[in-house]
Coordinates of C-alpha atoms and ligand atoms in Angstrom, one line a residue:
M1 CA -21.0 8.2 0.2
A2 CA -22.2 9.4 -3.2
H3 CA -20.7 7.3 -6.0
E4 CA -20.3 8.8 -9.4
V5 CA -18.9 6.2 -11.8
S6 CA -17.6 2.7 -11.3
F7 CA -14.2 2.4 -9.6
F8 CA -12.6 0.9 -12.7
D9 CA -14.1 3.7 -14.9
D10 CA -12.7 6.1 -12.4
V11 CA -9.2 4.7 -12.7
N12 CA -9.5 4.8 -16.5
R13 CA -10.5 8.4 -16.4
N14 CA -7.3 9.2 -14.6
F15 CA -5.4 7.1 -17.1
D16 CA -7.1 9.0 -20.0
Q17 CA -6.2 12.4 -18.6
A18 CA -2.5 11.3 -18.5
A19 CA -2.6 9.3 -21.8
V20 CA -3.5 12.4 -23.9
L21 CA -0.2 14.0 -22.7
T22 CA 1.9 11.1 -24.0
K23 CA 2.8 10.3 -27.6
H24 CA 2.1 6.5 -27.6
P25 CA -0.1 5.0 -30.3
P26 CA -3.8 4.8 -29.4
G27 CA -3.9 1.0 -29.9
L28 CA -1.0 0.6 -27.4
L29 CA -2.7 2.9 -24.9
K30 CA -5.9 0.8 -25.2
Q31 CA -4.0 -2.4 -24.6
I32 CA -2.3 -0.9 -21.4
K33 CA -5.7 0.2 -20.1
M34 CA -7.5 -3.2 -20.6
C35 CA -7.7 -5.8 -17.9
N36 CA -6.1 -8.9 -19.4
G37 CA -8.1 -11.5 -17.5
V38 CA -10.6 -12.0 -14.6
Y39 CA -11.3 -15.3 -12.9
H40 CA -14.6 -15.6 -10.9
I41 CA -14.9 -18.6 -8.7
S42 CA -17.7 -19.7 -6.4
F43 CA -17.2 -22.6 -4.0
P44 CA -19.1 -24.0 -1.0
L45 CA -18.1 -23.4 2.6
K46 CA -19.3 -25.7 5.4
R47 CA -19.9 -23.3 8.3
D48 CA -19.1 -24.3 11.9
D49 CA -22.9 -24.9 12.5
G50 CA -23.1 -27.4 9.6
S51 CA -24.8 -25.1 7.2
I52 CA -23.6 -24.7 3.6
E53 CA -22.8 -21.2 2.2
T54 CA -21.6 -20.2 -1.3
I55 CA -18.5 -18.0 -1.3
H56 CA -17.7 -15.7 -4.3
A57 CA -14.1 -14.8 -5.0
W58 CA -12.2 -13.2 -7.9
R59 CA -8.6 -12.8 -9.2
A60 CA -8.0 -10.1 -11.8
E61 CA -4.7 -10.0 -13.8
H62 CA -4.6 -6.5 -15.3
S63 CA -1.4 -6.5 -17.2
H64 CA 1.0 -9.3 -18.3
H65 CA 3.7 -6.9 -19.7
K66 CA 5.9 -8.2 -16.9
L67 CA 5.7 -11.5 -15.0
P68 CA 4.8 -12.4 -12.4
V69 CA 1.8 -10.2 -11.9
K70 CA 1.3 -9.0 -8.3
G71 CA -1.4 -7.7 -6.1
G72 CA -3.2 -8.1 -2.7
I73 CA -6.1 -10.3 -1.7
R74 CA -9.0 -8.4 -0.1
Y75 CA -11.7 -9.9 2.2
S76 CA -14.7 -7.5 2.2
V77 CA -18.4 -7.6 1.4
A78 CA -17.9 -4.8 -1.1
V79 CA -15.6 -7.0 -3.3
N80 CA -16.9 -7.4 -6.9
E81 CA -15.5 -7.8 -10.4
D82 CA -15.3 -4.0 -11.1
E83 CA -13.4 -3.5 -7.8
V84 CA -10.7 -6.2 -8.4
K85 CA -10.2 -4.9 -12.0
A86 CA -9.8 -1.3 -10.7
L87 CA -7.4 -2.4 -8.0
A88 CA -5.5 -4.7 -10.4
A89 CA -5.0 -1.7 -12.8
L90 CA -3.7 0.5 -10.0
M91 CA -1.2 -2.3 -9.2
T92 CA 0.1 -2.2 -12.8
Y93 CA 0.7 1.6 -12.6
K94 CA 2.0 1.5 -9.1
C95 CA 4.6 -1.2 -9.9
A96 CA 5.7 0.6 -13.0
L97 CA 6.0 3.9 -11.2
V98 CA 8.3 2.6 -8.4
D99 CA 10.2 0.3 -10.9
V100 CA 9.1 -3.0 -9.3
P101 CA 9.2 -5.5 -12.2
F102 CA 5.7 -7.0 -11.9
G103 CA 2.4 -6.7 -13.8
G104 CA -0.7 -5.7 -11.8
A105 CA -3.2 -8.1 -10.3
K106 CA -5.7 -8.1 -7.4
G107 CA -8.0 -10.7 -5.7
G108 CA -10.9 -10.6 -3.4
V109 CA -13.3 -12.8 -1.5
K110 CA -16.7 -11.4 -0.8
I111 CA -17.1 -11.9 2.9
D112 CA -17.3 -9.8 6.1
R113 CA -14.7 -11.6 8.1
R114 CA -16.1 -10.4 11.4
F115 CA -18.9 -12.9 10.9
Y116 CA -16.6 -15.9 10.4
S117 CA -14.6 -18.0 12.8
Q118 CA -10.9 -18.4 12.5
N119 CA -11.4 -22.0 11.3
E120 CA -13.9 -20.8 8.6
I121 CA -11.5 -18.1 7.4
E122 CA -8.8 -20.8 7.1
R123 CA -11.0 -23.1 5.1
I124 CA -12.0 -20.2 2.8
T125 CA -8.4 -19.1 2.3
R126 CA -7.1 -22.6 1.6
R127 CA -10.0 -23.4 -0.8
Y128 CA -9.5 -20.0 -2.6
T129 CA -5.8 -20.9 -3.0
Y130 CA -6.6 -24.4 -4.3
E131 CA -8.9 -22.8 -6.9
L132 CA -6.3 -20.3 -8.0
T133 CA -3.6 -23.1 -8.2
K134 CA -5.9 -25.3 -10.3
K135 CA -6.3 -22.5 -12.9
S136 CA -2.6 -21.3 -12.7
F137 CA -3.6 -18.0 -11.1
I138 CA -0.9 -18.3 -8.5
G139 CA 2.9 -19.2 -8.6
A140 CA 6.2 -17.5 -8.1
G141 CA 6.6 -16.7 -11.8
I142 CA 2.9 -16.4 -12.6
D143 CA 0.9 -14.4 -10.1
V144 CA 2.0 -13.5 -6.5
P145 CA -0.7 -12.3 -4.0
A146 CA -0.1 -10.3 -0.9
P147 CA -2.2 -8.9 2.0
D148 CA -4.8 -6.2 1.5
Y149 CA -7.9 -5.0 3.3
G150 CA -9.1 -7.7 5.6
T151 CA -6.1 -10.0 5.3
G152 CA -2.7 -10.3 6.8
P153 CA 0.3 -12.5 7.5
Q154 CA -1.9 -15.4 8.7
E155 CA -3.8 -15.7 5.5
M156 CA -0.6 -15.4 3.5
A157 CA 0.9 -18.3 5.5
W158 CA -2.1 -20.5 4.8
M159 CA -1.9 -19.6 1.1
A160 CA 1.8 -20.5 0.9
D161 CA 1.2 -23.7 2.8
T162 CA -1.6 -24.8 0.5
F163 CA 0.3 -23.9 -2.6
A164 CA 3.4 -25.8 -1.4
A165 CA 1.2 -28.9 -0.6
L166 CA -0.2 -28.8 -4.1
S167 CA 3.2 -28.4 -5.9
T168 CA 5.4 -31.0 -4.3
G169 CA 9.1 -30.4 -4.6
E170 CA 8.8 -26.9 -6.1
L171 CA 11.9 -25.2 -4.7
D172 CA 10.5 -21.7 -5.1
S173 CA 7.0 -22.3 -3.8
L174 CA 7.3 -19.9 -0.9
A175 CA 7.7 -17.1 -3.4
C176 CA 4.1 -17.7 -4.6
V177 CA 2.8 -15.1 -2.0
T178 CA 4.3 -12.2 0.0
G179 CA 3.5 -10.6 3.3
K180 CA 4.1 -14.0 5.1
P181 CA 5.2 -14.1 8.7
V182 CA 8.9 -13.9 9.0
S183 CA 9.0 -17.6 10.3
Q184 CA 7.3 -18.7 7.1
G185 CA 9.6 -17.0 4.7
G186 CA 8.5 -13.4 5.2
V187 CA 10.8 -10.5 5.2
R188 CA 11.4 -8.2 8.2
G189 CA 9.7 -4.9 7.8
R190 CA 6.9 -6.1 5.4
M191 CA 4.2 -5.7 8.0
E192 CA 4.9 -2.0 8.5
A193 CA 6.0 -1.3 4.9
T194 CA 3.0 0.3 3.4
G195 CA 2.5 2.6 6.4
R196 CA 6.2 3.4 6.6
G197 CA 6.1 4.1 2.8
V198 CA 3.2 6.5 3.4
Y199 CA 5.2 8.3 6.0
F200 CA 8.3 8.6 3.7
G201 CA 6.0 9.8 0.9
I202 CA 4.3 12.5 3.0
R203 CA 7.6 13.6 4.6
E204 CA 9.1 14.0 1.1
A205 CA 6.2 16.0 -0.2
C206 CA 6.2 18.3 2.9
S207 CA 10.0 18.9 2.5
H208 CA 9.7 21.2 -0.6
V209 CA 9.5 24.7 0.8
E210 CA 7.9 26.3 -2.3
D211 CA 5.1 23.6 -2.5
M212 CA 4.3 24.1 1.2
K213 CA 4.3 27.9 0.8
A214 CA 1.7 27.6 -1.9
L215 CA -0.5 25.8 0.5
G216 CA 0.2 28.3 3.3
L217 CA 2.2 25.7 5.3
N218 CA 5.7 25.5 6.6
S219 CA 7.9 22.8 5.2
G220 CA 8.6 19.7 7.2
L221 CA 6.3 17.5 9.3
N222 CA 6.8 19.1 12.6
D223 CA 3.5 20.0 14.3
K224 CA 1.4 19.3 11.2
R225 CA -2.1 18.3 12.3
V226 CA -3.1 14.9 10.8
I227 CA -6.4 13.1 10.6
V228 CA -6.3 9.4 9.6
Q229 CA -9.3 7.3 8.4
G230 CA -8.9 3.5 9.1
L231 CA -6.6 2.2 11.9
G232 CA -5.8 -1.0 10.1
N233 CA -2.4 -2.1 8.8
V234 CA -1.8 0.9 6.6
G235 CA -3.5 3.6 8.8
Y236 CA -2.0 2.4 12.1
Y237 CA 1.7 2.3 10.9
A238 CA 1.3 5.5 8.8
A239 CA 0.0 7.3 11.9
K240 CA 2.7 5.8 14.1
F241 CA 5.5 6.9 11.9
L242 CA 4.0 10.3 11.2
R243 CA 3.8 10.9 14.9
K244 CA 7.3 9.8 15.4
G245 CA 8.3 12.2 12.6
G246 CA 6.9 15.2 14.5
A247 CA 3.3 15.4 13.3
I248 CA 0.3 15.5 15.7
I249 CA -2.4 12.9 15.1
T250 CA -5.5 14.9 16.0
G251 CA -8.2 12.5 14.8
I252 CA -8.8 8.9 13.9
A253 CA -11.9 7.5 12.1
E254 CA -12.9 3.9 12.2
Y255 CA -15.9 2.1 10.7
D256 CA -18.0 2.4 13.8
G257 CA -17.1 6.0 14.9
A258 CA -14.2 8.5 15.2
I259 CA -12.2 10.2 18.0
Y260 CA -10.7 13.7 18.0
N261 CA -8.3 15.5 20.3
P262 CA -6.7 18.7 19.0
G263 CA -3.8 18.2 21.5
G264 CA -2.9 14.9 19.8
L265 CA -3.5 11.2 20.2
D266 CA -1.1 8.6 21.2
V267 CA -1.6 6.1 18.4
G268 CA -0.2 3.1 20.2
S269 CA -2.5 3.7 23.2
V270 CA -5.5 4.1 20.8
K271 CA -4.7 0.7 19.2
S272 CA -4.4 -0.9 22.7
H273 CA -7.8 0.6 23.6
Q274 CA -9.3 -0.7 20.4
K275 CA -8.0 -4.2 21.1
E276 CA -9.3 -4.2 24.7
T277 CA -12.7 -2.7 24.0
G278 CA -13.4 -3.6 20.4
S279 CA -13.6 0.0 19.3
I280 CA -11.6 3.3 19.3
M281 CA -14.6 5.1 20.7
E282 CA -14.5 6.5 24.3
F283 CA -10.8 6.7 24.1
P284 CA -9.8 8.7 27.3
G285 CA -9.3 12.4 26.7
A286 CA -10.7 12.4 23.2
K287 CA -14.1 13.5 21.8
S288 CA -16.1 10.5 20.4
I289 CA -17.9 11.2 17.1
K290 CA -20.7 8.8 16.0
D291 CA -20.8 10.0 12.4
T292 CA -17.4 8.7 11.4
S293 CA -17.2 10.2 8.0
S294 CA -17.8 13.7 9.4
L295 CA -14.2 13.6 10.8
L296 CA -12.8 13.9 7.3
E297 CA -14.2 17.4 7.2
Y298 CA -12.5 18.6 10.4
E299 CA -9.8 21.3 10.3
C300 CA -6.4 19.7 9.8
D301 CA -3.2 20.1 7.6
I302 CA -3.0 16.5 6.3
L303 CA -5.9 14.1 5.8
V304 CA -4.8 10.5 5.3
P305 CA -7.7 8.2 4.1
A306 CA -6.4 4.7 4.8
A307 CA -9.6 2.5 4.7
L308 CA -11.3 2.0 1.3
E309 CA -12.1 3.6 -2.0
N310 CA -14.8 6.3 -2.7
Q311 CA -14.5 8.1 0.6
I312 CA -14.1 11.6 -0.9
T313 CA -16.7 12.3 -3.6
R314 CA -18.3 15.3 -5.2
E315 CA -20.7 15.3 -2.2
N316 CA -18.2 15.9 0.6
A317 CA -15.1 17.2 -1.3
P318 CA -16.3 20.9 -1.0
R319 CA -16.3 20.6 2.8
I320 CA -12.8 19.0 3.1
K321 CA -10.5 21.5 5.0
A322 CA -7.2 19.6 4.9
K323 CA -4.6 21.3 2.7
I324 CA -3.0 18.0 1.8
I325 CA -4.9 14.8 1.2
A326 CA -2.5 11.8 1.2
E327 CA -4.1 8.7 -0.4
A328 CA -2.8 5.8 1.7
A329 CA -5.8 3.7 0.6
N330 CA -6.5 2.7 -3.0
G331 CA -8.9 5.1 -4.7
P332 CA -10.2 7.0 -1.7
I333 CA -10.9 10.1 -3.9
T334 CA -13.3 9.8 -6.9
S335 CA -12.3 11.7 -10.0
E336 CA -15.1 14.2 -9.4
G337 CA -14.0 14.6 -5.8
H338 CA -10.4 15.1 -7.1
S339 CA -11.5 17.9 -9.4
I340 CA -13.3 19.8 -6.6
L341 CA -10.3 19.4 -4.2
K342 CA -8.0 20.8 -7.0
E343 CA -10.3 23.8 -7.5
H344 CA -10.0 24.5 -3.8
G345 CA -6.2 24.5 -4.1
R346 CA -5.6 21.2 -2.2
M347 CA -2.5 19.0 -2.8
I348 CA -3.3 15.4 -3.4
I349 CA -0.6 12.8 -3.0
P350 CA -1.8 10.0 -5.2
D351 CA -2.3 6.3 -4.1
T352 CA -0.3 4.9 -7.1
F353 CA 2.7 6.6 -5.5
L354 CA 1.9 6.8 -1.8
N355 CA 1.0 3.3 -0.9
A356 CA 3.6 1.7 -3.1
G357 CA 5.7 0.8 -0.1
G358 CA 3.8 -2.4 0.3
V359 CA 4.6 -3.8 -3.1
T360 CA 8.1 -2.5 -2.9
V361 CA 8.9 -4.6 0.2
S362 CA 6.9 -7.5 -1.2
Y363 CA 9.3 -7.4 -4.1
F364 CA 12.2 -7.7 -1.6
E365 CA 10.4 -10.6 0.1
W366 CA 10.0 -12.3 -3.3
L367 CA 13.7 -11.8 -4.1
K368 CA 14.6 -13.2 -0.6
N369 CA 12.5 -16.3 -1.3
L370 CA 14.0 -16.9 -4.7
S371 CA 17.5 -16.4 -3.4
H372 CA 16.9 -18.6 -0.3
V373 CA 19.0 -16.4 1.9
R374 CA 18.2 -13.7 4.4
F375 CA 19.4 -10.2 3.4
G376 CA 22.5 -9.2 5.3
R377 CA 23.4 -12.7 6.3
M378 CA 26.6 -12.9 4.4
G379 CA 27.8 -9.3 4.7
K380 CA 26.8 -8.1 8.2
R381 CA 29.8 -9.5 10.1
F382 CA 32.2 -8.6 7.4
E383 CA 30.9 -5.0 7.3
E384 CA 31.2 -4.7 11.1
S385 CA 34.8 -5.9 11.1
T386 CA 35.7 -3.5 8.3
N387 CA 34.0 -0.6 10.2
L388 CA 35.8 -1.6 13.4
G389 CA 39.1 -1.6 11.6
M390 CA 38.5 1.9 10.3
L391 CA 37.5 3.2 13.8
R392 CA 40.7 1.7 15.3
A393 CA 42.8 3.4 12.6
M394 CA 41.1 6.7 13.3
E395 CA 41.8 6.3 17.0
K396 CA 45.4 5.6 16.3
M397 CA 45.7 8.7 14.0
S398 CA 43.9 11.1 16.3
G399 CA 45.2 9.8 19.6
K400 CA 41.5 9.8 20.9
S401 CA 39.4 6.8 21.7
F402 CA 35.7 6.3 21.0
S403 CA 33.4 5.2 23.9
E404 CA 32.0 1.7 23.9
E405 CA 28.5 3.0 22.9
E406 CA 29.9 5.1 20.1
I407 CA 31.8 2.0 18.8
Q408 CA 28.7 -0.1 19.0
F409 CA 26.6 2.5 17.1
L410 CA 29.3 3.2 14.4
V411 CA 30.3 -0.3 13.8
Q412 CA 27.1 -2.2 13.3
G413 CA 26.5 -3.7 9.9
A414 CA 23.1 -3.6 8.2
G415 CA 20.7 -6.4 9.0
E416 CA 17.7 -7.4 7.0
E417 CA 15.3 -4.9 8.4
D418 CA 17.8 -2.0 7.9
L419 CA 18.3 -3.0 4.3
V420 CA 14.6 -3.4 3.6
N421 CA 13.8 0.0 5.2
S422 CA 16.6 1.8 3.4
G423 CA 15.5 0.3 0.1
L424 CA 12.0 1.4 0.8
E425 CA 13.0 5.0 1.7
E426 CA 15.2 5.2 -1.4
T427 CA 12.2 4.0 -3.6
M428 CA 9.7 6.4 -2.2
I429 CA 12.0 9.4 -2.4
N430 CA 13.0 8.6 -6.0
A431 CA 9.5 8.1 -7.1
F432 CA 8.3 11.4 -5.6
Q433 CA 11.2 13.3 -7.2
E434 CA 10.2 11.6 -10.5
I435 CA 6.6 12.6 -10.4
R436 CA 7.4 16.1 -9.2
G437 CA 9.9 16.4 -12.1
I438 CA 7.2 15.4 -14.6
K439 CA 4.8 17.9 -13.0
D440 CA 7.6 20.5 -13.4
K441 CA 8.2 19.6 -17.0
H442 CA 4.5 20.4 -17.7
N443 CA 5.0 23.8 -16.1
N444 CA 3.0 22.7 -13.0
E445 CA -0.2 22.6 -15.1
I446 CA -0.8 19.0 -14.2
D447 CA -1.3 17.4 -10.7
L448 CA 0.7 14.8 -9.1
R449 CA -1.8 12.0 -10.0
T450 CA -1.5 12.8 -13.7
A451 CA 2.3 13.0 -13.4
A452 CA 2.3 9.5 -11.7
F453 CA 0.1 8.1 -14.5
I454 CA 2.3 9.6 -17.2
S455 CA 5.4 8.0 -15.6
A456 CA 3.6 4.6 -15.3
I457 CA 2.2 4.7 -18.9
D458 CA 5.6 5.5 -20.3
K459 CA 7.2 2.6 -18.5
V460 CA 4.6 0.0 -19.4
A461 CA 4.5 1.3 -23.0
Q462 CA 8.3 0.9 -23.1
S463 CA 8.0 -2.7 -22.0
Y464 CA 5.6 -3.4 -24.8
M465 CA 7.8 -1.7 -27.3
E466 CA 10.8 -3.7 -26.2
L467 CA 8.7 -6.9 -26.6
G468 CA 8.3 -5.9 -30.2
I469 CA 4.5 -6.1 -30.0
F470 CA 4.0 -2.5 -31.0
P471 CA 6.8 -1.5 -33.4
Ligands
NAD501 P1 -7.1 -3.4 7.1 O1 -8.2 -4.3 6.9 O2 -5.8 -3.8 7.8 O3 -7.6 -2.0 7.7 C1 -8.6 -1.2 7.2 C2 -9.2 -0.5 8.4 O4 -10.2 0.4 7.9 C3 -9.9 -1.4 9.4 O5 -9.5 -1.2 10.7 C4 -11.4 -1.1 9.2 O6 -12.2 -1.3 10.3 C5 -11.3 0.4 8.8 N1 -12.5 0.9 8.1 C6 -13.4 0.2 7.2 N2 -14.3 1.0 6.7 C7 -14.1 2.2 7.3 C8 -14.8 3.5 7.3 N3 -15.9 3.6 6.5 N4 -14.3 4.5 8.0 C9 -13.2 4.4 8.8 N5 -12.5 3.2 8.9 C10 -13.0 2.1 8.1 O7 -6.7 -2.9 5.6 P2 -5.3 -2.3 5.1 O8 -4.4 -3.4 4.6 O9 -4.8 -1.3 6.0 O10 -5.8 -1.6 3.7 C11 -6.4 -0.2 3.8 C12 -6.3 0.4 2.3 O11 -4.9 0.4 2.0 C13 -7.0 -0.4 1.3 O12 -7.5 0.5 0.3 C14 -5.9 -1.3 0.6 O13 -6.2 -1.6 -0.7 C15 -4.7 -0.2 0.7 N6 -3.4 -0.9 0.7 C16 -3.0 -1.8 1.6 C17 -1.8 -2.3 1.5 C18 -1.2 -3.4 2.5 O14 0.0 -3.7 2.4 N7 -2.0 -3.9 3.4 C19 -0.9 -2.0 0.4 C20 -1.3 -0.9 -0.5 C21 -2.6 -0.4 -0.3

């Protein structure tokens, strides 16, 4: 893919476009934009065959206007200093936009995990955590990592365990990282959270009749044709929830090829096929496409890039046919690609908003770890007995009785997952209303990305002002 400027420069271009529309002092805007600190570590890995390899890893803390700072850990060969700085900056703006009280951070280890054994990945993860701990780049009140591209609950469990071993007796040590397995202090719903948030965000964007009409589409998700790039954590759950919400998943692109079926793909079966065969290619009933990036240019209503940055550039943007491009990944559209898509009248739902579901539920997990109690534990039974009392009173007044199934459905109190999902839905809907409102205030002359940046810049600026740093 053609690459125009560096990823961090790209993020800063988007920042600048929004910043000129705010009234904050130039010095303050410069401070917000800067990356506060980057730590580059290299350490040796003894491979299973006895050879020694040097591993390079980074942690960038973009903004300390709120603590702790928060952001995922990525395992990819493309990791470098510029990438972690860009992703950390996006975290700052994302957290501010959805009112999650964290500064932005991001970490990465430069490896292709497919070429390392599980034991080697564990050694790398534990050593990386040790290095972060030594330099105070991790801790419940300092810097709280989470999963990102190439990492998941297993790596987070190793990180939490290593940190706990190094900080004996620290009561809140589990809150040093989020995205952990539920048995290791994780919260129910975190695994699906980013994809579920992507679904809530797209559903909300598609619910506005006039916005859809401008694109020549009906409102709602029903029968909208969707192409997804990347069937990992974010892409898989986003596709699954979009399908459940009435959309048709017509295409899926993976790193080694793509599949297409205009009649629709059963996402769960594609995932099982991928697990069994090691690839999504040759999925029964679908056309297999070797040139995976060409799928992005297929006819569809919504394109969901959910893999990596720089996927839609000035080179391929003119050929994108989707009316809506929903940025589930971080930075999948370059700023030049974005301008071209806009000229072609496309709607872009920006990453800072759309994939914020992950950090929102990470915030819930962090709160759970600090409070040392599962959400719903104290209130669920009480809520159920209150609901039952109300139903019985209604039966008495009406002289009619509810069936056993109706009672079971109406009485149930909210458990942890219900509360997490409802908090996520509320957050995504509010954030979309907010950026749509800002766009409206600017007479619809700005796009949703600029509106999201304006909201984020205003909130970070307010934090600095309240700290008295910029009177
Ligand atoms: P993941 O590692 O679980 O999945 C990524 C998938 O993309 C993999 O299946 C990989 O094979 C595929 N892929 C790689 N290159 C590709 C290519 N060129 N074409 C098609 N597919 C390709 O990663 P993830 O956690 O799903 O993250 C994906 C994106 O979402 C990243 O940009 C990440 O920063 C962003 N994100 C993730 C989270 C989270 O909670 N995991 C939260 C916010 C944002």
